[in-house]
Coordinates of C-alpha atoms in Angstrom, one line a residue:
Chain A
M2 CA -45.8 -36.6 36.0
L3 CA -42.6 -34.7 35.5
G4 CA -44.4 -31.4 35.3
R5 CA -46.2 -32.2 38.5
L6 CA -42.9 -33.0 40.2
G7 CA -41.4 -29.8 38.8
N8 CA -44.3 -27.7 40.2
W9 CA -44.0 -29.4 43.6
V10 CA -40.3 -28.5 43.7
R11 CA -40.9 -24.9 42.6
E12 CA -43.7 -24.3 45.1
G13 CA -41.7 -25.8 48.0
Q14 CA -39.9 -23.8 50.7
I15 CA -36.3 -24.6 49.5
W16 CA -36.8 -23.4 45.9
G17 CA -38.7 -20.4 47.2
S18 CA -35.9 -19.5 49.5
V19 CA -33.3 -19.5 46.8
F20 CA -35.3 -17.8 44.0
R21 CA -37.5 -15.2 45.6
H22 CA -40.0 -14.9 42.8
G23 CA -42.3 -17.2 40.8
V24 CA -41.6 -18.8 37.5
P25 CA -40.5 -16.0 35.2
R26 CA -43.5 -16.1 32.9
D27 CA -44.9 -12.5 33.1
R28 CA -43.3 -9.1 33.1
R29 CA -43.1 -8.7 36.9
T30 CA -41.5 -12.1 37.6
R31 CA -39.1 -11.8 34.6
A32 CA -37.9 -8.4 36.0
M33 CA -37.6 -10.1 39.5
A34 CA -35.5 -12.9 38.0
I35 CA -32.9 -10.3 37.0
L36 CA -33.2 -8.0 40.0
S37 CA -33.1 -10.7 42.7
N38 CA -30.1 -12.6 41.4
V39 CA -26.6 -11.3 42.3
F40 CA -25.1 -12.6 39.1
L41 CA -27.9 -11.7 36.7
H42 CA -28.3 -8.2 38.1
L43 CA -25.1 -7.2 36.2
H44 CA -27.8 -6.8 33.5
P45 CA -30.4 -4.2 33.4
V46 CA -34.0 -5.5 33.5
A47 CA -34.8 -4.3 30.0
I48 CA -32.4 -3.6 27.1
R49 CA -32.7 -1.9 23.7
K50 CA -33.7 -4.3 21.0
S51 CA -30.7 -3.4 18.7
G52 CA -28.3 -4.1 21.7
I53 CA -29.1 -7.8 21.7
R54 CA -28.7 -8.3 18.0
L55 CA -25.7 -10.5 17.4
S56 CA -24.6 -8.5 14.3
F57 CA -24.3 -5.5 16.6
T58 CA -22.3 -6.8 19.6
W59 CA -20.7 -9.9 18.1
C60 CA -20.9 -11.2 21.7
M61 CA -17.2 -10.7 22.0
G62 CA -17.1 -8.9 25.4
G63 CA -19.3 -11.6 26.9
L64 CA -17.1 -14.4 25.5
T65 CA -14.0 -12.7 26.7
F66 CA -15.4 -12.8 30.3
F67 CA -16.6 -16.4 29.8
L68 CA -13.2 -17.5 28.6
F69 CA -11.7 -15.7 31.7
L70 CA -13.9 -18.0 33.8
V71 CA -12.8 -21.0 31.8
E72 CA -9.2 -20.0 32.5
V73 CA -9.9 -19.6 36.2
V74 CA -11.5 -23.0 36.6
T75 CA -9.0 -24.9 34.4
G76 CA -6.2 -22.9 36.0
V77 CA -7.1 -23.9 39.5
L78 CA -7.4 -27.5 38.5
L79 CA -3.9 -27.3 36.8
M80 CA -2.5 -25.9 40.0
F81 CA -3.3 -29.2 41.7
Y82 CA -0.8 -31.0 39.3
Y83 CA 1.9 -28.4 38.9
R84 CA 4.9 -27.3 41.0
P85 CA 6.7 -24.1 39.9
T86 CA 10.2 -25.3 40.3
V87 CA 12.9 -26.1 37.7
E88 CA 13.1 -29.7 39.0
Y89 CA 9.4 -30.5 38.7
A90 CA 7.7 -28.0 36.3
Y91 CA 8.3 -29.8 33.0
F92 CA 7.8 -33.3 34.3
D93 CA 4.6 -32.3 36.0
I94 CA 3.2 -31.1 32.7
E95 CA 4.4 -34.3 31.0
G96 CA 2.8 -36.4 33.8
L97 CA -0.4 -34.4 33.4
R98 CA -0.5 -35.4 29.8
A99 CA 0.4 -39.1 30.4
H100 CA -1.5 -40.0 33.6
V101 CA -4.4 -37.7 34.3
T102 CA -7.8 -39.0 33.2
L103 CA -9.4 -36.9 30.5
G104 CA -6.3 -34.8 30.4
L105 CA -7.7 -32.0 28.4
L106 CA -7.0 -29.4 31.1
R107 CA -3.9 -28.0 29.6
E108 CA -5.4 -27.9 26.1
L109 CA -8.5 -26.1 27.4
H110 CA -6.3 -23.7 29.3
R111 CA -3.9 -22.9 26.5
W112 CA -6.5 -22.7 23.7
G113 CA -8.9 -20.8 26.0
A114 CA -6.1 -18.2 26.6
H115 CA -5.5 -17.8 22.9
A116 CA -9.2 -17.5 22.2
M117 CA -9.5 -14.9 25.0
I118 CA -6.8 -12.7 23.5
I119 CA -8.5 -12.9 20.1
A120 CA -11.9 -12.3 21.6
I121 CA -10.7 -9.2 23.5
W122 CA -9.1 -7.7 20.4
L123 CA -12.3 -8.2 18.4
H124 CA -14.3 -6.8 21.3
M125 CA -12.2 -3.7 21.1
L126 CA -12.6 -3.5 17.4
R127 CA -16.4 -3.7 17.7
V128 CA -16.5 -1.0 20.4
F129 CA -14.3 1.2 18.3
L130 CA -16.3 0.7 15.0
T131 CA -19.6 1.5 16.8
G132 CA -18.1 4.6 18.4
S133 CA -19.0 3.2 21.8
Y134 CA -16.0 4.8 23.4
K135 CA -17.5 8.3 23.0
P136 CA -19.0 10.2 25.9
P137 CA -20.2 9.1 28.4
R138 CA -18.2 5.9 28.0
E139 CA -14.6 7.4 27.7
F140 CA -13.4 6.1 31.1
N141 CA -14.7 2.6 30.5
W142 CA -12.8 2.4 27.3
S143 CA -9.7 3.2 29.3
V144 CA -10.4 0.5 31.8
G145 CA -11.0 -1.8 28.9
V146 CA -7.5 -1.0 27.4
I147 CA -5.9 -1.8 30.8
L148 CA -7.8 -5.1 30.9
L149 CA -6.6 -5.9 27.4
V150 CA -3.0 -5.3 28.4
L151 CA -3.5 -7.4 31.6
T152 CA -4.9 -10.2 29.5
M153 CA -1.8 -10.2 27.4
L154 CA 0.4 -10.1 30.5
L155 CA -1.6 -13.1 31.9
S156 CA -0.9 -15.0 28.7
F157 CA 2.7 -13.9 28.7
T158 CA 3.4 -15.0 32.3
G159 CA 1.6 -18.3 31.7
Y160 CA 3.6 -19.0 28.6
L161 CA 6.7 -19.7 30.7
L162 CA 5.2 -22.2 33.1
P163 CA 5.5 -25.5 31.0
W164 CA 9.3 -24.8 31.2
D165 CA 10.0 -26.3 27.8
Q166 CA 12.3 -24.8 25.1
L167 CA 9.3 -22.9 23.5
A168 CA 8.4 -21.3 26.9
M169 CA 11.9 -20.4 28.1
W170 CA 13.1 -18.8 24.8
A171 CA 9.9 -16.9 24.2
I172 CA 10.1 -15.3 27.6
T173 CA 13.9 -14.7 27.0
V174 CA 13.1 -12.9 23.8
G175 CA 10.2 -11.0 25.5
S176 CA 12.0 -10.0 28.7
N177 CA 15.2 -8.9 26.9
M178 CA 13.2 -5.9 25.8
A179 CA 13.2 -4.7 29.4
R180 CA 17.0 -4.5 29.3
A181 CA 16.6 -1.5 26.9
T182 CA 14.1 0.5 28.9
P183 CA 15.2 4.1 28.9
F184 CA 17.0 5.1 32.2
V185 CA 16.1 1.9 34.1
G186 CA 17.4 -0.8 31.7
Y187 CA 21.2 -1.1 31.6
E188 CA 21.2 -1.1 27.8
G189 CA 18.6 1.6 27.5
P190 CA 19.3 5.2 26.5
G191 CA 20.1 7.4 29.5
A192 CA 21.0 4.6 31.9
A193 CA 24.7 5.5 31.6
F194 CA 24.1 8.9 33.0
I195 CA 22.7 7.5 36.2
Q196 CA 25.9 7.1 38.2
I197 CA 27.7 8.4 41.2
G198 CA 31.4 9.2 40.8
G199 CA 31.7 6.9 37.8
V200 CA 30.0 4.0 39.4
P201 CA 26.9 3.1 37.4
L202 CA 23.7 2.7 39.4
V203 CA 21.9 0.9 36.6
H204 CA 23.5 -2.4 35.7
A205 CA 22.6 -5.9 34.8
G206 CA 22.1 -6.8 38.4
D207 CA 19.5 -4.2 39.3
D208 CA 17.8 -3.0 36.1
A209 CA 14.2 -3.4 34.9
R210 CA 14.8 -6.9 33.5
F211 CA 16.3 -8.0 36.8
G212 CA 13.1 -6.8 38.5
L213 CA 11.0 -8.8 36.0
L214 CA 13.1 -12.0 36.1
A215 CA 14.6 -11.8 39.6
G216 CA 17.9 -12.6 37.9
T217 CA 19.9 -11.9 34.8
F218 CA 18.5 -14.8 32.9
V219 CA 15.2 -16.9 32.8
G220 CA 15.9 -19.2 35.7
P221 CA 14.2 -20.7 38.8
N222 CA 13.4 -17.3 40.3
A223 CA 11.8 -16.1 37.1
L224 CA 9.6 -19.3 37.0
L225 CA 8.4 -18.7 40.6
R226 CA 7.8 -15.0 39.9
F227 CA 5.9 -15.6 36.8
Y228 CA 3.8 -18.3 38.5
V229 CA 2.8 -16.0 41.3
L230 CA 2.0 -13.2 38.9
H231 CA 0.1 -15.5 36.7
C232 CA -2.0 -17.3 39.3
V233 CA -2.5 -14.7 42.0
F234 CA -1.6 -11.1 41.3
I235 CA -2.8 -10.4 37.8
P236 CA -6.0 -12.4 38.1
L237 CA -6.8 -10.4 41.3
V238 CA -6.3 -7.1 39.5
V239 CA -8.3 -8.3 36.5
T240 CA -11.2 -9.4 38.7
V241 CA -11.3 -5.9 40.4
L242 CA -11.1 -4.1 37.0
L243 CA -13.8 -6.4 35.5
G244 CA -16.1 -5.4 38.3
V245 CA -15.4 -1.7 37.5
H246 CA -15.8 -2.4 33.8
F247 CA -19.2 -4.1 34.1
W248 CA -20.5 -1.7 36.7
R249 CA -19.6 1.2 34.4
V250 CA -21.3 -0.4 31.4
R251 CA -24.5 -0.3 33.4
K252 CA -23.9 3.2 34.8
D253 CA -22.9 4.7 31.4
G254 CA -26.3 3.6 30.0
G255 CA -25.9 -0.1 29.0
I256 CA -25.0 -1.3 25.6
S257 CA -24.5 1.7 23.3
G258 CA -27.0 2.8 20.7
P259 CA -27.8 6.0 18.8
L260 CA -28.5 8.8 21.2
Chain B
M9 CA 1.8 -37.5 -18.0
V10 CA 3.1 -34.6 -20.0
N11 CA 0.0 -32.5 -19.1
Y12 CA 0.5 -33.4 -15.5
L13 CA 4.1 -32.2 -15.5
A14 CA 3.1 -29.0 -17.3
A15 CA 0.3 -28.3 -14.7
T16 CA 2.8 -28.9 -11.8
S17 CA 5.3 -26.5 -13.2
A18 CA 2.6 -23.9 -13.8
L19 CA 1.6 -24.4 -10.2
D20 CA 5.2 -24.0 -9.2
D21 CA 5.4 -20.7 -11.1
V22 CA 2.3 -19.5 -9.3
K23 CA 3.8 -20.5 -6.0
H24 CA 7.0 -18.6 -6.8
V25 CA 5.1 -15.5 -7.7
I26 CA 3.2 -15.7 -4.4
N27 CA 6.4 -16.3 -2.5
V28 CA 7.8 -13.1 -4.0
L29 CA 4.6 -11.2 -3.3
C30 CA 4.9 -12.2 0.3
E31 CA 8.2 -10.5 0.8
P32 CA 7.7 -7.8 3.4
H33 CA 7.6 -4.8 1.1
W34 CA 5.2 -6.3 -1.4
F35 CA 3.1 -7.9 1.3
L36 CA 2.8 -4.6 3.2
I37 CA 2.1 -2.5 0.0
I38 CA -0.6 -5.0 -1.1
S39 CA -2.2 -5.0 2.4
V40 CA -2.3 -1.2 2.5
V41 CA -3.8 -1.0 -1.0
A42 CA -6.3 -3.7 -0.1
L43 CA -7.3 -1.8 3.1
A44 CA -7.5 1.5 1.1
V45 CA -9.7 0.0 -1.6
F46 CA -11.9 -1.6 1.1
L47 CA -12.4 1.7 2.9
L48 CA -12.9 3.8 -0.3
K49 CA -15.3 1.3 -1.9
Y50 CA -16.9 -0.2 1.2
R51 CA -20.4 0.1 -0.1
T52 CA -19.6 -2.0 -3.1
V53 CA -17.1 -4.4 -1.6
T54 CA -19.4 -5.3 1.3
K55 CA -22.3 -6.3 -0.9
P56 CA -23.0 -9.9 -0.1
A57 CA -22.3 -11.1 -3.6
V58 CA -19.0 -9.3 -3.9
A59 CA -17.9 -10.1 -0.3
G60 CA -19.0 -13.7 -0.7
T61 CA -16.9 -14.1 -3.9
I62 CA -13.9 -12.7 -2.2
G63 CA -14.4 -15.0 0.8
A64 CA -14.8 -18.0 -1.5
L65 CA -11.7 -17.1 -3.4
C66 CA -9.7 -16.8 -0.2
T67 CA -11.0 -20.1 1.0
L68 CA -10.1 -21.7 -2.3
A69 CA -6.6 -20.2 -2.3
F70 CA -6.1 -21.5 1.2
L71 CA -7.3 -25.0 0.3
V72 CA -5.1 -25.2 -2.8
S73 CA -2.2 -23.9 -0.8
C74 CA -2.7 -26.8 1.6
L75 CA -1.4 -29.1 -1.2
D76 CA 2.0 -27.6 -0.5
S77 CA 3.8 -29.4 2.3
N78 CA 5.8 -26.3 3.5
F79 CA 2.5 -24.4 3.7
V80 CA 0.7 -27.1 5.7
K81 CA 3.7 -27.4 8.1
I82 CA 3.6 -23.8 9.1
V83 CA -0.2 -23.3 9.2
T84 CA -1.0 -26.5 11.2
K85 CA 1.6 -25.9 13.8
A86 CA -0.5 -26.1 17.0
D87 CA 0.3 -22.5 18.2
N88 CA -0.3 -21.1 14.8
V89 CA -3.9 -22.4 14.4
P90 CA -5.4 -19.6 16.5
I91 CA -3.8 -17.1 14.2
V92 CA -5.4 -18.6 11.2
M93 CA -8.7 -18.4 13.0
M94 CA -8.1 -14.8 13.9
M95 CA -7.4 -13.9 10.3
V96 CA -10.7 -15.5 9.3
L97 CA -12.6 -13.8 12.1
V98 CA -11.0 -10.3 11.5
G99 CA -12.0 -10.6 7.8
F100 CA -15.5 -11.7 8.5
L101 CA -16.2 -9.2 11.3
L102 CA -14.8 -6.3 9.2
W103 CA -17.2 -7.3 6.5
L104 CA -20.1 -7.5 9.0
A105 CA -19.3 -4.1 10.5
F106 CA -18.8 -2.3 7.2
R107 CA -21.9 -3.9 5.7
Q108 CA -23.9 -2.4 8.5
A109 CA -22.0 0.9 8.1
A110 CA -22.9 1.0 4.4
L111 CA -26.5 0.3 5.1
N112 CA -26.6 3.0 7.8
D113 CA -24.9 5.5 5.7
E114 CA -27.3 5.0 2.9
R115 CA -30.2 5.3 5.3
M116 CA -28.9 8.6 6.6
E117 CA -28.6 9.9 3.1
R118 CA -32.2 9.0 2.4
G119 CA -33.2 10.5 5.8
E120 CA -34.4 7.2 7.2
P121 CA -33.8 6.0 10.8
L122 CA -30.7 4.0 11.6
R123 CA -30.7 0.2 11.9
E124 CA -30.0 0.6 15.6
A125 CA -32.6 3.4 16.1
G126 CA -35.5 3.0 18.5
A127 CA -34.2 3.7 22.0
D128 CA -37.7 3.0 23.4
D129 CA -37.8 -0.3 21.7
K130 CA -36.9 -2.4 24.7
V131 CA -37.0 -6.1 25.4
L132 CA -36.7 -7.9 28.7
V133 CA -33.3 -9.3 29.6
W134 CA -35.0 -12.5 30.8
P135 CA -35.6 -14.3 28.6
D136 CA -34.2 -12.6 25.5
L137 CA -30.6 -11.8 26.5
V138 CA -29.9 -14.5 29.1
Y139 CA -30.8 -17.2 26.6
I140 CA -28.6 -15.7 23.9
E141 CA -25.8 -15.7 26.5
L142 CA -26.5 -19.3 27.5
I143 CA -26.4 -20.4 23.9
A144 CA -23.2 -18.5 23.3
L145 CA -21.6 -20.1 26.3
V146 CA -22.6 -23.6 25.3
L147 CA -21.3 -23.1 21.7
C148 CA -18.1 -21.6 22.9
T149 CA -17.6 -24.5 25.4
A150 CA -18.3 -27.0 22.7
A151 CA -15.9 -25.4 20.2
L152 CA -13.2 -25.2 22.9
V153 CA -13.6 -28.8 23.9
V154 CA -13.4 -30.0 20.2
W155 CA -10.3 -27.7 19.7
A156 CA -8.7 -29.3 22.8
I157 CA -9.4 -32.8 21.7
V158 CA -8.2 -32.3 18.1
L159 CA -5.1 -30.3 18.9
P160 CA -2.8 -31.3 21.7
A161 CA -1.1 -28.4 23.5
P162 CA 2.6 -28.2 22.3
L163 CA 5.3 -29.4 24.7
E164 CA 8.8 -29.3 23.4
Q165 CA 12.1 -30.5 24.9
P166 CA 12.8 -29.4 28.5
A167 CA 14.1 -25.8 28.8
D168 CA 17.8 -25.6 28.2
P169 CA 19.6 -22.3 28.5
N170 CA 22.5 -23.5 26.4
V171 CA 20.5 -24.5 23.3
A172 CA 18.8 -21.6 21.6
P173 CA 16.2 -22.5 19.1
N174 CA 16.4 -20.8 15.7
P175 CA 14.3 -18.8 15.3
A176 CA 13.5 -17.9 18.9
K177 CA 10.0 -16.4 18.7
A178 CA 8.0 -14.4 21.3
P179 CA 4.4 -15.6 22.0
W180 CA 2.4 -15.0 18.9
Y181 CA 0.5 -12.0 20.2
F182 CA 3.8 -10.1 20.7
L183 CA 5.2 -11.0 17.2
G184 CA 4.1 -7.6 15.9
L185 CA 6.5 -6.1 18.4
Q186 CA 9.2 -8.6 17.6
E187 CA 8.8 -7.7 13.9
M188 CA 9.4 -4.0 14.9
L189 CA 12.8 -5.1 16.3
V190 CA 13.9 -5.6 12.7
Y191 CA 13.6 -1.9 12.1
F192 CA 14.1 -0.4 15.5
D193 CA 16.3 -0.9 18.6
P194 CA 14.7 -2.6 21.6
W195 CA 14.3 0.6 23.5
L196 CA 11.8 1.8 20.8
A197 CA 10.4 -1.4 19.5
G198 CA 10.1 -3.2 22.9
V199 CA 9.5 -0.3 25.4
V200 CA 8.6 3.1 24.0
L201 CA 6.4 2.2 21.1
P202 CA 4.4 -0.5 23.0
G203 CA 3.9 2.0 25.8
L204 CA 2.7 4.5 23.3
I205 CA 0.3 2.0 21.8
I206 CA -1.3 1.6 25.3
V207 CA -1.3 5.4 26.0
G208 CA -2.6 6.1 22.5
L209 CA -5.5 3.7 22.9
I210 CA -6.5 5.1 26.2
A211 CA -6.3 8.6 24.7
I212 CA -8.6 7.9 21.8
P213 CA -11.9 8.9 23.5
Y214 CA -10.3 12.1 24.8
I215 CA -8.9 13.1 21.4
D216 CA -11.8 12.2 19.2
K217 CA -14.2 15.1 19.6
N218 CA -16.4 14.1 16.7
P219 CA -19.8 13.7 18.4
R220 CA -21.3 11.7 15.5
G221 CA -21.2 8.0 15.1
N222 CA -21.8 7.3 18.8
G223 CA -23.4 3.9 19.2
Y224 CA -24.0 2.7 15.7
Y225 CA -22.0 1.5 12.6
T226 CA -21.0 4.2 10.2
F227 CA -18.0 5.0 8.1
K228 CA -19.1 8.2 6.4
E229 CA -19.4 10.2 9.6
R230 CA -16.0 9.3 11.0
P231 CA -13.7 8.3 8.1
F232 CA -10.4 9.6 9.6
A233 CA -10.9 7.9 13.0
I234 CA -11.8 4.6 11.6
S235 CA -9.2 4.6 8.8
T236 CA -6.4 5.5 11.4
F237 CA -7.6 2.8 13.8
L238 CA -7.8 0.2 11.1
F239 CA -4.4 1.1 9.7
G240 CA -3.0 0.5 13.2
F241 CA -5.0 -2.6 14.0
V242 CA -5.0 -4.4 10.6
I243 CA -1.7 -3.3 9.1
L244 CA 0.6 -2.6 12.0
W245 CA -0.7 -5.3 14.3
V246 CA -2.4 -8.2 12.5
V247 CA -0.2 -8.1 9.4
L248 CA 2.9 -7.8 11.4
I249 CA 1.8 -10.8 13.5
I250 CA 1.3 -12.7 10.2
F251 CA 4.8 -11.7 9.2
G252 CA 6.3 -12.9 12.5
T253 CA 4.3 -16.2 12.6
F254 CA 4.2 -17.5 9.1
L255 CA 6.9 -15.8 7.2
R256 CA 9.8 -15.4 9.6
G257 CA 12.1 -18.4 9.7
P258 CA 15.6 -19.3 10.9
N259 CA 17.9 -16.3 11.5
W260 CA 14.7 -14.2 11.3
N261 CA 15.0 -14.4 7.5
F262 CA 11.9 -14.0 5.4
F263 CA 10.5 -17.1 3.8
G264 CA 7.5 -17.3 1.4
P265 CA 4.6 -19.4 2.5
Y266 CA 5.7 -22.2 0.1
E267 CA 9.4 -22.1 0.9
F268 CA 11.4 -24.5 3.0
W269 CA 12.8 -22.9 6.1
D270 CA 16.5 -23.3 5.2
P271 CA 18.7 -22.4 8.2
H272 CA 21.7 -22.0 6.0
R273 CA 20.3 -19.2 3.8
P274 CA 22.6 -16.2 4.0
A275 CA 21.5 -13.3 6.1
A276 CA 20.4 -9.9 4.6
L277 CA 22.7 -7.3 3.2
L278 CA 24.8 -4.9 5.3
N279 CA 22.9 -1.8 6.3
T280 CA 24.0 1.8 5.9
E281 CA 23.8 4.6 8.4
F282 CA 22.2 7.9 7.7
H283 CA 25.4 9.7 8.8
D284 CA 27.3 7.9 6.1
L285 CA 24.7 8.8 3.5
F286 CA 24.8 12.4 4.6
W287 CA 28.5 13.1 5.3
Q288 CA 30.1 10.8 2.8
G289 CA 27.4 10.3 0.2
L290 CA 26.0 13.8 0.0
L291 CA 28.9 16.1 1.1
D292 CA 31.7 13.8 0.2
R293 CA 33.6 14.5 3.5
R294 CA 35.0 12.4 6.3
L295 CA 32.7 11.7 9.3
P296 CA 33.0 14.4 12.0
E297 CA 34.9 13.3 15.1
H298 CA 32.4 14.1 17.7
F299 CA 29.3 11.9 17.6
L300 CA 26.8 14.7 18.3
I301 CA 28.0 16.6 15.3
R302 CA 28.1 13.4 13.3
E303 CA 24.5 12.7 14.2
L304 CA 23.3 16.3 13.9
P305 CA 21.6 15.8 10.5
G306 CA 19.7 12.8 11.7
I307 CA 18.7 14.6 14.9
V308 CA 17.5 17.6 12.9
L309 CA 15.5 15.2 10.6
V310 CA 13.8 13.4 13.6
V311 CA 13.1 16.6 15.5
G312 CA 11.9 18.3 12.4
Y313 CA 9.6 15.4 11.6
F314 CA 7.9 15.9 15.0
V315 CA 7.9 19.7 14.9
V316 CA 7.2 20.5 11.3
C317 CA 4.6 17.9 10.4
P318 CA 2.0 18.9 12.9
V319 CA 2.3 22.5 11.8
L320 CA 2.1 21.6 8.1
L321 CA -0.8 19.2 8.6
K322 CA -2.7 21.9 10.7
A323 CA -2.5 24.3 7.8
T324 CA -3.6 21.7 5.2
F325 CA -5.4 18.4 5.8
F326 CA -6.3 18.9 9.4
R327 CA -7.5 22.5 9.4
R328 CA -11.1 21.7 10.3
M329 CA -10.0 19.1 12.8
Y330 CA -7.7 21.6 14.5
L331 CA -10.5 24.0 15.1
Q332 CA -12.7 21.2 16.5
M333 CA -10.0 19.7 18.7
G334 CA -8.1 22.7 20.0
F335 CA -4.3 23.1 20.6
I336 CA -3.6 20.4 23.2
R337 CA -5.8 17.7 21.8
Y338 CA -4.5 18.4 18.3
N339 CA -0.9 18.2 19.3
V340 CA -1.3 15.0 21.3
M341 CA -3.1 13.4 18.4
A342 CA -0.5 14.6 15.9
F343 CA 2.3 13.2 18.1
L344 CA 0.7 9.8 18.5
L345 CA -0.1 9.7 14.8
L346 CA 3.5 10.6 13.8
M347 CA 4.8 8.0 16.3
M348 CA 2.6 5.4 14.7
M349 CA 3.8 6.3 11.2
L350 CA 7.5 5.9 12.3
M351 CA 7.1 2.2 11.7
P352 CA 6.0 2.3 8.0
I353 CA 8.4 5.1 7.3
K354 CA 11.3 3.2 8.8
M355 CA 10.3 0.1 6.9
A356 CA 10.2 2.0 3.6
L357 CA 13.6 3.6 4.3
R358 CA 15.1 0.2 5.1
W359 CA 13.7 -1.3 1.9
M360 CA 14.7 1.6 -0.4
F361 CA 18.1 2.6 1.1
N362 CA 19.0 -0.3 3.4
L363 CA 19.0 2.4 6.1
H364 CA 19.9 1.2 9.5
Y365 CA 19.7 4.2 11.9
V366 CA 18.6 7.7 11.2
V367 CA 20.2 8.8 14.5
G368 CA 22.9 6.4 15.6
I369 CA 24.2 7.4 19.0
T370 CA 25.4 3.9 19.8
E371 CA 27.5 5.5 22.6
W372 CA 24.3 6.2 24.5
F373 CA 22.2 3.3 23.2
L374 CA 20.2 6.1 21.6
N375 CA 19.5 4.8 18.1
V376 CA 16.4 5.7 16.0

């Protein structure tokens, strides 16, 4: 009965218009299943047998991408409940925990972020240990390193948003580093030489840390700045680079293997 | 009753020994030795029986440690749980990789094909890969949901710029960098060295001209590349994160895993400067007036390190590598390697001589 219903659906016009191939049961339709789907066609049609072995890839690159999607979905939902101002931020998080049904959103988002960082490091470890950065994949390794840095920046900017003691002081410790940037941080080597007639051009009110925090301390401007970076700018850049990364995996010959 | 007390005090002695062994210099030396033994004896260590025993012993040690309240307190702190998971994963995956490397290296010695061989041996992505991906996603989602239910995300008191927590820690993935702050000024620990980590990682494929070991697990064919990378990743990244997370307490003092985080413990000794050691200790003279002359010995030492070492290494250990890499690649590699080694060198100098700065031009914020 159920099988008959299934067949009826799959032979109908609606199903046929979405999936332009028959049930993937033979070689041709299985190839079509990959080729005619915009998401699945990130994959090649066929792949070397050693490449799908879990002991070879550890699945870490794929999981990093999946966790990125988890972060996007839970992040968008969190944005419904959160206002990035000093007056509201902390209490919105508190309210989220107290009043929102099935309030796992923040947990999923936070632990997903931690898991994503671990997964991306382990992905890098795997790619290194299999020598998969060697020609012709040099450039894609570089793109991957940038993605790794951006992932950590995503996490770093998100860390501030709950606006609790943990968040504010972690960002204070982290952003104080920028004060010491050579030449562009006011406590950095060389900054004292950048002056006109004894008037220093690099000072606490215009140095690298000021650019990061939009102020001389972690305050309302920093909160807004980190929010925009976290929710809009860095995810956009990551999305573009992910496209490049995946495309290059295909173009450089798929999952690596002995030549 | 008597036996019980004797057993408790014996356990306390063990805890004390472990607390001492977790002091930074011992912990780092033990980690480096462990990594070296692992790399030298990877074929023996990765045998399932040996690795299984090591894994079981570590698990047992962890479980026994959980009887200690100070240990439980630091390990189960919500934000520290992922780091415990990372330590387990890193250990397990290193075993997995080196087990396969050992098998491949033995196969190559016997002239057999690699485990990954068979480029023509292809399977269709539908269904073989897409189903693996689906299962991985489902398992990952399930694990994440369970994690989210069991462990609430931390939320402390509202942010207050007037009340600084002690210790104030960066997010856990940056704790390796915060640990470097103990040994270097922020311009190095927070800006230059992290920047060079990124540049160095990007440079790896352009420096490494070894054509072998492309696309399969091996250690024998690329011992230098893998050892260097693992020294950086395991010792200078993961171990330093462990320091920063589990062993750094109030006032950034070091605490053993079974020690109470006492905020009133006195801070470390006063540090000495290299210029004091040189002018007063060695030459028995007063410090020169001008700071450039005062710091000259330190500057010579640092510049000499970066100039002399590549030349010496080129003539000795790296002779073959230099021929393979050429002038530019070799010097970029040597510079990055020496930069990486600054951290363990500075740590050793601090532990042995309480050395603060090699070059201390505080006038320009230029301290090394």
